[in-house]
Amino acid sequence: MSDMLTYDEYKALAADIQLPSLAYINGEFRPAASGKTFASTNPATGAHLADIAACNADDVNVAVSAAREAFEDGRWSKLHPNERKAILLKLCDLVEANAHELAVMESLDSGKPITDCETIDIPEFVHTLKWHAELVDKIYDQTAPVGSDAMSMIVREPIGVVGAVLPWNFPLLMLAWKMAPCLAAGCTLVLKPAAQTTLTTLKIAELAAEAGVPAGVFNVVSGSGREVGEPIGLHMDVDMVTFTGSTATGRRFLNYAAESNLKKVVLELGGKNPCIVLDDAERLDEVAEQVCAAAFWNMGENCSAGSRLIVQEGIKDELLERIKHFAKDWTVGDPLNPENALGAMVDKGHFTKVASYLDLAREEGYDIVLGGDTSEGCYIQPTVVAGVNNSDKIAQEEIFGPILSVISVKDYDEAIAVANDTEYGLAASVFTANARKSLRAAQAVRAGTVTVNCFGEGDITTPFGGYKQSGFGGRDNSIHAHDQYTELKTIWVDLSEG
Ligand code: NAP
Ligand code: MG
């Protein structure tokens, strides 16, 4: 990981930075076929950053044809695993060499704090890509126990042309979660970043070309969900779509697949994740720190944000005092200032939506224990709202902002019932000193990841994804992610004599 620069150095870099604006299709940077563009804006300042190619179905068709040709002629899918690995590892080196520039670009475009970009997003991008690249020449296929008169092989083959449609909350990281296993498996990719956060994906395309990823293998089609996402979803020649975003949009991709070629669909969707704190939880300061991180990290723009604190009555007041204390560390302000832990919400529209929940909290007369304020520059203070019932709107809807709802419960059983009383099932945390209870809770909560005495998402070695309406069809990360970009083929060979 690169060392951090100073605030002044980041400002100087931001003032000078060259921002990409063209789509990347079949190995070329090009404008949209229609010639249209859309503006990329810095949410913290309102400054115009770039006019980016606004592609549509025509550009998607060109990109899918290029990806198909590249897949079929084997320039990537049939490359020796060692060579695919070497190219992806070269890309890791180039990302590291360009870390400051990528970090500034990410921060300017999304409002994310520069410290997170430098210490989390970029190192994790590299780590994810490296992990899957290293896997390429270490996976073995299987033979089946079919007796001595035959031999049967079960082999994995790359699934083909993959469409990926991404959200804006972790632009580089979500890109890595998709492109790393997809390219490692030997597929070709047609990818649409979220319109709000396209810049770093285009920069990665430039670095991928420099690393030696052949033309047609990695295509970035910039534009809106309607103009680019939908044609990818409906395309007859896309073999699989991997999507991360809201549950509402994810649902559309199942319709697109049903209406077109029954492409495989993998969805990573929203969450309304519980943090359960039982009254025997130890080291309350650490619990409070973890609860704050769960609720406020990345401005709460996090699918696995712990946005519901489900706390046993006996410990509630003490825990809230400590949360108030540690929330002071979550300073909000200019994303380029390394001192700030939180930056701006991603855009004005999302800022307004999150702020409407603050209005709701006041109208409903909840106890606003902390925060509740907004300021110019799409900034929202970390906010804690107590006295919430789990059935209330604020506890059921994914806000995607730094707003924590506090729900008191009498006992363990009520805590589990409340935790599960949601349409989502992405992640959950439980804090207790009782090992038996912690494991019972881990079994009882219907969520893809359950962390005990900490908040987190596991790491690259563990699958990440959701139960219920938080996901569909697969998991990101770990070897499971790699597998979902492959098809299984059975090859049966007759060995009988005579
Ligand atoms: P979103 O509105 O669903 O957008 C996600 C992507 O879908 C964007 O690229 C968007 O394009 C595109 N899209 C929008 N409408 C479409 C349509 N009709 N057809 C095809 N594509 C369409 O979600 P978001 O607001 O960007 O992201 C936040 C959501 O992502 C939250 O719900 C969060 O929980 C979820 N998320 C989940 C995970 C996970 O791993 N489970 C991780 C991160 C985020 P535009 O460019 O037009 O917006
Ligand atoms: Mg932007």
Coordinates of C-alpha atoms and ligand atoms in Angstrom, one line a residue:
M1 CA 0.0 0.0 0.0
S2 CA 1.2 3.5 -0.8
D3 CA 1.8 6.0 1.9
M4 CA -0.8 8.7 2.4
L5 CA -0.2 12.2 1.0
T6 CA -1.1 15.4 2.9
Y7 CA -4.3 17.4 2.4
D8 CA -2.5 20.0 0.3
E9 CA -0.9 17.3 -1.8
Y10 CA -4.3 15.7 -2.5
K11 CA -5.8 19.1 -3.4
A12 CA -2.9 19.7 -5.8
L13 CA -3.3 16.3 -7.4
A14 CA -7.1 16.9 -7.7
A15 CA -6.5 20.2 -9.4
D16 CA -4.2 18.6 -12.0
I17 CA -5.8 15.2 -12.6
Q18 CA -6.6 13.9 -16.1
L19 CA -10.1 12.4 -16.0
P20 CA -11.2 9.8 -18.5
S21 CA -14.5 10.3 -20.4
L22 CA -14.7 7.8 -23.2
A23 CA -16.2 4.3 -23.1
Y24 CA -13.9 1.4 -23.6
I25 CA -15.1 -1.1 -26.2
N26 CA -13.1 -3.7 -28.1
G27 CA -9.8 -2.3 -27.0
E28 CA -10.6 1.3 -27.9
F29 CA -11.6 4.4 -26.0
R30 CA -14.5 5.8 -28.0
P31 CA -17.5 8.2 -27.6
A32 CA -21.0 6.9 -27.5
A33 CA -22.4 5.9 -30.9
S34 CA -25.0 8.7 -30.4
G35 CA -22.4 11.2 -29.5
K36 CA -24.3 12.0 -26.3
T37 CA -22.6 12.6 -22.9
F38 CA -23.6 12.9 -19.3
A39 CA -21.9 15.0 -16.6
S40 CA -19.9 13.6 -13.8
T41 CA -20.1 15.8 -10.7
N42 CA -18.2 16.1 -7.4
P43 CA -20.9 15.8 -4.8
A44 CA -18.9 17.6 -2.1
T45 CA -18.4 20.8 -4.2
G46 CA -20.9 20.5 -6.9
A47 CA -18.0 21.0 -9.4
H48 CA -18.4 19.5 -12.9
L49 CA -15.7 16.8 -13.4
A50 CA -16.1 15.4 -16.9
D51 CA -18.6 14.7 -19.7
I52 CA -18.7 11.0 -20.1
A53 CA -19.9 8.9 -23.1
A54 CA -23.6 8.2 -22.6
C55 CA -23.9 4.9 -24.3
N56 CA -27.0 3.0 -25.3
A57 CA -28.1 -0.3 -26.8
D58 CA -26.1 0.3 -30.0
D59 CA -22.9 0.5 -28.0
V60 CA -23.9 -2.5 -25.9
N61 CA -24.4 -4.5 -29.1
V62 CA -20.9 -3.6 -30.3
A63 CA -19.4 -4.5 -26.9
V64 CA -21.2 -7.8 -26.7
S65 CA -20.1 -8.7 -30.3
A66 CA -16.5 -7.9 -29.4
A67 CA -16.7 -9.8 -26.2
R68 CA -18.3 -12.8 -28.0
E69 CA -15.6 -12.8 -30.7
A70 CA -12.9 -12.5 -28.0
F71 CA -14.4 -15.4 -26.1
E72 CA -14.8 -17.7 -29.0
D73 CA -11.4 -17.2 -30.5
G74 CA -9.8 -18.1 -27.2
R75 CA -7.5 -15.1 -27.0
W76 CA -8.3 -15.1 -23.2
S77 CA -10.4 -18.2 -22.4
K78 CA -7.8 -20.5 -23.9
L79 CA -4.7 -18.6 -22.8
H80 CA -2.5 -20.8 -20.6
P81 CA -3.6 -20.3 -17.0
N82 CA -0.1 -19.0 -16.2
E83 CA -0.4 -16.3 -18.8
R84 CA -3.8 -15.2 -17.6
K85 CA -2.5 -15.1 -14.1
A86 CA 0.6 -13.1 -15.1
I87 CA -1.5 -10.4 -16.9
L88 CA -3.9 -10.0 -14.0
L89 CA -0.9 -9.7 -11.6
K90 CA 0.6 -7.1 -13.8
L91 CA -2.6 -5.2 -13.6
C92 CA -2.3 -5.3 -9.8
D93 CA 1.2 -3.7 -10.0
L94 CA -0.1 -1.0 -12.3
V95 CA -3.0 -0.2 -9.9
E96 CA -0.5 0.1 -7.0
A97 CA 1.7 2.3 -9.1
N98 CA -1.3 4.6 -9.8
A99 CA -2.8 4.3 -6.3
H100 CA -2.8 8.1 -5.5
E101 CA -4.4 9.1 -8.7
L102 CA -7.1 6.4 -8.5
A103 CA -7.8 7.3 -4.9
V104 CA -8.2 11.0 -5.7
M105 CA -10.4 10.1 -8.7
E106 CA -12.6 7.9 -6.6
S107 CA -12.9 10.5 -3.8
L108 CA -13.8 13.3 -6.2
D109 CA -16.4 11.3 -8.1
S110 CA -18.2 9.6 -5.1
G111 CA -17.6 11.8 -2.1
K112 CA -15.7 9.0 -0.3
P113 CA -13.1 10.0 2.2
I114 CA -9.6 9.9 0.7
T115 CA -8.3 7.9 3.7
D116 CA -10.7 5.0 3.0
C117 CA -9.9 5.2 -0.7
E118 CA -6.1 4.9 0.0
T119 CA -6.3 2.4 2.9
I120 CA -9.3 0.2 2.0
D121 CA -10.7 0.5 -1.5
I122 CA -7.4 0.4 -3.5
P123 CA -5.5 -2.2 -1.4
E124 CA -8.7 -4.4 -1.3
F125 CA -9.0 -4.0 -5.1
V126 CA -5.5 -5.3 -5.5
H127 CA -5.9 -8.0 -2.9
T128 CA -9.1 -9.3 -4.6
L129 CA -7.6 -9.3 -8.0
K130 CA -4.4 -11.0 -6.8
W131 CA -6.4 -13.7 -4.9
H132 CA -8.4 -14.7 -8.0
A133 CA -5.4 -14.4 -10.3
E134 CA -3.4 -16.7 -8.0
L135 CA -6.3 -19.2 -8.1
V136 CA -6.1 -19.6 -11.9
D137 CA -3.4 -22.3 -11.9
K138 CA -4.4 -24.0 -8.7
I139 CA -7.9 -25.3 -9.4
Y140 CA -8.3 -28.9 -10.3
D141 CA -11.4 -30.5 -11.8
Q142 CA -12.8 -33.9 -10.9
T143 CA -13.3 -37.4 -12.2
A144 CA -16.5 -39.3 -11.2
P145 CA -16.5 -42.9 -9.7
V146 CA -18.1 -44.6 -12.7
G147 CA -16.3 -48.0 -12.7
S148 CA -13.5 -49.3 -14.9
D149 CA -15.5 -49.5 -18.2
A150 CA -15.7 -45.7 -18.5
M151 CA -14.0 -42.6 -17.4
S152 CA -16.0 -39.5 -16.6
M153 CA -14.6 -36.1 -16.1
I154 CA -16.4 -33.2 -14.6
V155 CA -14.7 -30.0 -15.9
R156 CA -15.3 -26.4 -15.4
E157 CA -15.5 -24.2 -18.4
P158 CA -15.7 -20.4 -18.5
I159 CA -19.4 -19.4 -18.9
G160 CA -18.8 -17.1 -21.8
V161 CA -19.8 -13.4 -22.2
V162 CA -20.6 -11.9 -18.8
G163 CA -22.6 -8.6 -18.3
A164 CA -21.9 -6.8 -15.0
V165 CA -23.9 -3.9 -13.7
L166 CA -22.5 -2.1 -10.7
P167 CA -23.5 0.3 -7.9
W168 CA -21.8 3.5 -6.8
N169 CA -21.1 2.9 -3.2
F170 CA -17.7 1.0 -3.6
P171 CA -16.9 1.7 -7.3
L172 CA -13.5 0.1 -7.3
L173 CA -14.2 -2.6 -4.8
M174 CA -17.4 -3.9 -6.5
L175 CA -15.6 -3.7 -9.8
A176 CA -12.9 -6.0 -8.3
W177 CA -15.4 -8.4 -6.8
K178 CA -16.9 -8.9 -10.3
M179 CA -14.0 -8.6 -12.8
A180 CA -11.4 -10.6 -10.8
P181 CA -13.2 -14.0 -10.7
C182 CA -14.8 -13.4 -14.1
L183 CA -11.5 -12.7 -15.9
A184 CA -9.7 -15.3 -13.9
A185 CA -12.2 -17.9 -15.0
G186 CA -11.5 -17.0 -18.6
C187 CA -14.7 -15.2 -19.4
T188 CA -15.1 -11.9 -21.3
L189 CA -16.9 -9.0 -19.8
V190 CA -19.2 -6.1 -20.7
L191 CA -19.5 -3.9 -17.7
K192 CA -21.6 -0.9 -16.8
P193 CA -20.4 1.1 -13.8
A194 CA -23.0 3.3 -11.9
A195 CA -23.4 6.6 -13.8
Q196 CA -22.4 8.6 -10.7
T197 CA -19.1 6.8 -10.4
T198 CA -17.7 5.9 -13.8
L199 CA -14.2 7.5 -13.6
T200 CA -12.1 4.9 -11.8
T201 CA -13.6 2.0 -13.8
L202 CA -12.5 3.8 -17.1
K203 CA -9.0 4.3 -15.5
I204 CA -8.9 0.5 -14.7
A205 CA -9.7 -0.2 -18.4
E206 CA -6.7 1.9 -19.4
L207 CA -4.5 0.0 -17.0
A208 CA -5.9 -3.4 -18.0
A209 CA -5.0 -2.7 -21.6
E210 CA -1.5 -1.7 -20.5
A211 CA -1.2 -4.9 -18.5
G212 CA -2.0 -6.9 -21.6
V213 CA -5.6 -7.8 -21.3
P214 CA -6.5 -8.4 -25.0
A215 CA -9.0 -6.2 -26.9
G216 CA -12.6 -7.3 -26.5
V217 CA -12.1 -9.1 -23.1
F218 CA -12.9 -6.2 -20.8
N219 CA -15.4 -3.6 -22.1
V220 CA -16.7 -0.7 -20.1
V221 CA -20.0 0.7 -21.5
S222 CA -20.7 3.9 -19.6
G223 CA -24.3 5.3 -19.3
S224 CA -27.5 4.9 -17.4
G225 CA -29.4 1.9 -16.2
R226 CA -32.2 2.3 -18.7
E227 CA -29.9 2.9 -21.7
V228 CA -27.1 0.4 -20.9
G229 CA -28.1 -1.8 -18.0
E230 CA -31.4 -2.9 -19.5
P231 CA -30.0 -3.8 -22.9
I232 CA -27.3 -5.9 -21.2
G233 CA -30.0 -7.7 -19.2
L234 CA -32.1 -8.3 -22.3
H235 CA -29.2 -9.3 -24.6
M236 CA -29.6 -12.7 -26.3
D237 CA -25.8 -13.2 -26.5
V238 CA -24.9 -12.5 -22.9
D239 CA -24.5 -15.8 -21.0
M240 CA -24.6 -14.4 -17.5
V241 CA -25.3 -11.2 -15.6
T242 CA -23.8 -10.3 -12.3
F243 CA -25.4 -7.4 -10.6
T244 CA -24.9 -5.5 -7.4
G245 CA -27.4 -2.8 -6.4
S246 CA -30.9 -2.3 -5.1
T247 CA -33.4 -5.1 -4.7
A248 CA -35.8 -3.2 -7.0
T249 CA -33.4 -3.2 -9.9
G250 CA -32.1 -6.7 -9.1
R251 CA -35.7 -7.9 -9.6
R252 CA -35.7 -6.4 -13.1
F253 CA -32.7 -8.5 -14.1
L254 CA -34.7 -11.7 -13.4
N255 CA -37.4 -10.4 -15.7
Y256 CA -34.9 -9.5 -18.3
A257 CA -33.4 -13.0 -18.2
A258 CA -36.9 -14.6 -18.4
E259 CA -37.8 -12.4 -21.3
S260 CA -34.6 -13.1 -23.3
N261 CA -32.3 -16.1 -23.2
L262 CA -32.6 -17.4 -19.6
K263 CA -29.1 -16.1 -18.9
K264 CA -27.7 -17.0 -15.5
V265 CA -28.3 -14.2 -13.0
V266 CA -26.4 -13.4 -9.8
L267 CA -27.7 -10.6 -7.6
E268 CA -26.1 -8.9 -4.6
L269 CA -28.8 -6.6 -3.2
G270 CA -29.7 -4.4 -0.3
G271 CA -29.7 -5.0 3.5
K272 CA -31.2 -3.7 6.8
N273 CA -28.7 -5.5 8.9
P274 CA -29.1 -6.1 12.7
C275 CA -26.5 -5.5 15.3
I276 CA -27.7 -7.5 18.3
V277 CA -26.2 -6.5 21.7
L278 CA -27.1 -8.7 24.6
D279 CA -26.8 -7.5 28.1
D280 CA -23.8 -9.8 28.9
A281 CA -21.7 -8.3 26.1
E282 CA -18.2 -7.6 27.3
R283 CA -15.9 -4.7 26.6
L284 CA -18.6 -2.2 25.9
D285 CA -16.3 0.4 24.6
E286 CA -15.2 -1.9 21.8
V287 CA -18.9 -2.8 21.2
A288 CA -19.7 0.9 20.8
E289 CA -16.8 1.4 18.4
Q290 CA -17.9 -1.5 16.3
V291 CA -21.6 -0.4 16.3
C292 CA -20.4 3.1 15.1
A293 CA -18.3 1.5 12.4
A294 CA -21.2 -0.7 11.3
A295 CA -23.6 2.3 11.1
F296 CA -21.4 5.1 9.8
W297 CA -18.5 3.7 7.8
N298 CA -18.7 4.9 4.2
M299 CA -21.4 7.3 5.2
G300 CA -23.7 4.4 5.8
E301 CA -23.7 3.8 2.0
N302 CA -23.0 0.2 2.6
C303 CA -25.2 -2.8 1.9
S304 CA -24.0 -4.5 5.0
A305 CA -24.3 -1.5 7.2
G306 CA -25.5 -2.3 10.7
S307 CA -28.4 0.0 10.5
R308 CA -30.6 -1.6 13.3
L309 CA -29.1 -1.7 16.8
I310 CA -31.2 -4.3 18.6
V311 CA -30.1 -3.9 22.3
Q312 CA -31.3 -5.6 25.4
E313 CA -33.0 -3.1 27.8
G314 CA -30.6 -3.5 30.7
I315 CA -27.6 -2.3 28.7
K316 CA -29.2 0.2 26.4
D317 CA -28.5 3.5 28.2
E318 CA -24.9 2.7 28.9
L319 CA -24.2 1.6 25.4
L320 CA -25.8 4.7 23.9
E321 CA -23.6 6.9 26.1
R322 CA -20.5 5.1 24.7
I323 CA -21.8 5.3 21.2
K324 CA -22.2 9.0 21.6
H325 CA -18.6 9.2 22.8
F326 CA -17.1 7.2 19.9
A327 CA -19.3 8.8 17.2
K328 CA -17.2 11.9 17.8
D329 CA -14.4 10.1 15.9
W330 CA -16.6 10.0 12.8
T331 CA -15.8 13.6 11.6
V332 CA -17.6 14.7 8.5
G333 CA -16.1 17.1 5.9
D334 CA -14.1 17.6 2.7
P335 CA -13.4 14.0 1.4
L336 CA -9.9 15.1 0.3
N337 CA -8.9 15.9 3.8
P338 CA -7.2 12.8 5.3
E339 CA -8.5 13.9 8.8
N340 CA -12.1 13.3 7.9
A341 CA -13.6 9.8 8.5
L342 CA -16.7 10.6 6.4
G343 CA -17.2 12.5 3.2
A344 CA -20.2 13.5 1.1
M345 CA -23.3 11.5 0.1
V346 CA -22.9 10.3 -3.5
D347 CA -25.1 12.9 -5.1
K348 CA -27.8 15.5 -4.4
G349 CA -30.6 13.1 -5.1
H350 CA -29.4 10.5 -2.7
F351 CA -28.6 13.2 -0.1
T352 CA -32.2 14.4 -0.3
K353 CA -33.6 10.9 0.1
V354 CA -31.4 10.2 3.2
A355 CA -32.3 13.7 4.7
S356 CA -36.0 12.9 4.3
Y357 CA -35.5 10.1 6.9
L358 CA -34.2 12.8 9.3
D359 CA -37.4 14.8 8.7
L360 CA -39.4 11.6 9.3
A361 CA -37.5 11.0 12.6
R362 CA -38.5 14.5 13.8
E363 CA -42.1 14.2 12.6
E364 CA -42.5 10.8 14.4
G365 CA -41.1 12.2 17.6
Y366 CA -38.3 9.7 18.0
D367 CA -35.5 10.4 20.4
I368 CA -32.7 11.8 18.2
V369 CA -29.8 10.8 20.5
L370 CA -27.1 12.1 18.2
G371 CA -26.7 14.1 15.0
G372 CA -29.7 14.7 12.8
D373 CA -28.1 17.6 10.9
T374 CA -27.2 18.1 7.3
S375 CA -25.0 20.7 5.7
E376 CA -24.1 22.2 2.3
G377 CA -22.0 19.8 0.3
C378 CA -24.3 16.7 0.6
Y379 CA -23.0 16.1 4.2
I380 CA -25.0 14.2 6.8
Q381 CA -24.0 14.0 10.4
P382 CA -23.8 10.5 12.0
T383 CA -27.3 10.1 13.5
V384 CA -28.7 7.8 16.2
V385 CA -32.4 7.5 16.6
A386 CA -33.8 5.7 19.7
G387 CA -37.3 4.6 20.6
V388 CA -37.9 2.9 17.2
N389 CA -40.2 0.0 16.7
N390 CA -38.9 -2.6 14.3
S391 CA -42.1 -2.4 12.2
D392 CA -41.6 1.4 11.7
K393 CA -40.5 2.6 8.2
I394 CA -37.2 3.8 9.5
A395 CA -36.4 0.3 10.7
Q396 CA -37.6 -1.5 7.7
E397 CA -36.4 0.5 4.7
E398 CA -32.8 0.6 3.6
I399 CA -31.8 4.2 4.1
F400 CA -28.2 3.9 2.8
G401 CA -27.0 6.8 5.0
P402 CA -25.4 7.2 8.4
I403 CA -28.6 6.8 10.4
L404 CA -28.8 4.1 13.1
S405 CA -32.2 3.0 14.5
V406 CA -32.2 1.8 18.1
I407 CA -34.7 -0.9 19.0
S408 CA -34.9 -2.2 22.6
V409 CA -35.7 -5.8 23.4
K410 CA -36.4 -7.8 26.6
D411 CA -34.4 -10.9 25.9
Y412 CA -32.5 -13.1 23.5
D413 CA -35.6 -14.6 21.9
E414 CA -37.1 -11.2 21.1
A415 CA -33.7 -10.1 19.8
I416 CA -33.6 -12.9 17.3
A417 CA -37.3 -12.4 16.3
V418 CA -36.7 -8.7 15.7
A419 CA -33.4 -9.4 13.8
N420 CA -35.3 -11.7 11.4
D421 CA -38.3 -9.5 11.0
T422 CA -37.1 -7.9 7.7
E423 CA -37.4 -8.7 4.0
Y424 CA -33.6 -8.6 3.9
G425 CA -30.9 -11.1 5.0
L426 CA -27.5 -9.9 4.0
A427 CA -25.4 -9.5 7.2
A428 CA -25.8 -9.5 11.0
S429 CA -23.7 -9.0 14.1
V430 CA -24.2 -10.4 17.6
F431 CA -22.4 -9.2 20.7
T432 CA -22.4 -11.5 23.8
A433 CA -19.9 -13.1 26.1
N434 CA -21.9 -16.4 26.1
A435 CA -20.3 -18.6 23.4
R436 CA -23.3 -20.9 23.3
K437 CA -25.7 -18.0 22.7
S438 CA -23.5 -16.4 20.1
L439 CA -23.5 -19.6 18.1
R440 CA -27.2 -20.2 18.6
A441 CA -27.7 -16.6 17.3
A442 CA -25.4 -17.3 14.3
Q443 CA -27.6 -20.3 13.4
A444 CA -30.9 -18.5 14.0
V445 CA -30.4 -15.3 12.1
R446 CA -31.2 -15.7 8.4
A447 CA -28.3 -13.8 6.8
G448 CA -25.4 -14.6 4.5
T449 CA -22.8 -13.4 7.0
V450 CA -23.1 -13.4 10.8
T451 CA -20.2 -11.9 12.8
V452 CA -19.7 -12.5 16.5
N453 CA -18.4 -9.8 18.8
C454 CA -17.4 -7.6 15.8
F455 CA -18.8 -6.0 12.7
G456 CA -17.5 -7.2 9.3
E457 CA -18.0 -8.9 6.1
G458 CA -15.4 -11.7 6.4
D459 CA -12.6 -11.4 3.8
I460 CA -11.8 -12.6 0.3
T461 CA -11.6 -16.2 1.5
T462 CA -15.3 -16.2 2.6
P463 CA -18.4 -16.0 0.4
F464 CA -20.5 -12.8 0.6
G465 CA -24.1 -12.5 -0.3
G466 CA -27.6 -12.5 0.9
Y467 CA -30.5 -14.6 2.1
K468 CA -34.1 -13.6 1.3
Q469 CA -34.4 -10.4 -0.8
S470 CA -30.8 -9.5 -0.3
G471 CA -29.5 -11.7 -3.0
F472 CA -30.1 -14.4 -5.6
G473 CA -28.2 -17.0 -7.5
G474 CA -24.7 -16.9 -6.0
R475 CA -22.1 -15.2 -3.9
D476 CA -19.2 -12.8 -4.4
N477 CA -15.7 -13.6 -3.0
S478 CA -14.0 -16.9 -2.2
I479 CA -13.8 -19.8 -4.6
H480 CA -17.6 -19.8 -4.8
A481 CA -17.4 -16.6 -6.7
H482 CA -14.9 -18.1 -9.2
D483 CA -17.2 -21.1 -9.7
Q484 CA -20.2 -19.0 -10.6
Y485 CA -18.4 -17.7 -13.7
T486 CA -18.1 -21.3 -15.0
E487 CA -20.3 -24.0 -16.4
L488 CA -19.9 -27.6 -15.4
K489 CA -19.4 -30.1 -18.2
T490 CA -19.5 -33.9 -18.0
I491 CA -17.3 -35.7 -20.4
W492 CA -18.0 -39.4 -20.6
V493 CA -15.5 -41.8 -22.3
D494 CA -16.3 -45.4 -23.0
L495 CA -13.4 -47.7 -22.0
S496 CA -15.1 -51.1 -22.5
E497 CA -13.1 -53.8 -24.2
G498 CA -14.1 -55.7 -27.2
Ligands
NAP1 P1 -29.4 0.7 -8.2 O1 -30.1 2.0 -8.3 O2 -30.1 -0.5 -8.2 O3 -28.3 0.8 -9.3 C1 -27.4 -0.2 -9.5 C2 -27.0 -0.3 -11.0 O4 -28.1 -0.7 -11.7 C3 -26.5 1.0 -11.6 O5 -25.5 0.8 -12.5 C4 -27.8 1.5 -12.3 O6 -27.6 2.4 -13.3 C5 -28.4 0.2 -12.8 N1 -29.8 0.3 -13.1 C6 -30.7 1.2 -12.6 N2 -31.9 0.9 -13.2 C7 -31.7 -0.1 -14.1 C8 -32.6 -0.7 -15.0 N3 -33.9 -0.4 -15.1 N4 -32.1 -1.7 -15.7 C9 -30.8 -2.1 -15.6 N5 -29.9 -1.5 -14.8 C10 -30.4 -0.5 -14.0 O7 -28.5 0.7 -6.9 P2 -27.5 1.9 -6.3 O8 -28.3 2.9 -5.7 O9 -26.5 2.2 -7.4 O10 -26.7 1.1 -5.2 C11 -27.1 1.0 -4.0 C12 -27.7 -0.4 -3.7 O11 -26.7 -1.4 -3.9 C13 -28.1 -0.6 -2.3 O12 -29.4 -1.2 -2.2 C14 -27.1 -1.5 -1.7 O13 -27.5 -2.2 -0.6 C15 -26.8 -2.3 -2.9 N6 -25.4 -3.0 -2.7 C16 -25.4 -4.3 -2.4 C17 -24.1 -4.9 -2.3 C18 -24.1 -6.4 -2.0 O14 -23.0 -7.0 -2.2 N7 -25.1 -7.1 -1.6 C19 -23.0 -4.2 -2.4 C20 -23.1 -2.8 -2.6 C21 -24.3 -2.2 -2.8 P3 -27.5 4.0 -13.1 O15 -26.1 4.4 -13.5 O16 -28.6 4.6 -13.9 O17 -27.8 4.3 -11.6
MG2 MG -19.9 11.6 -9.3

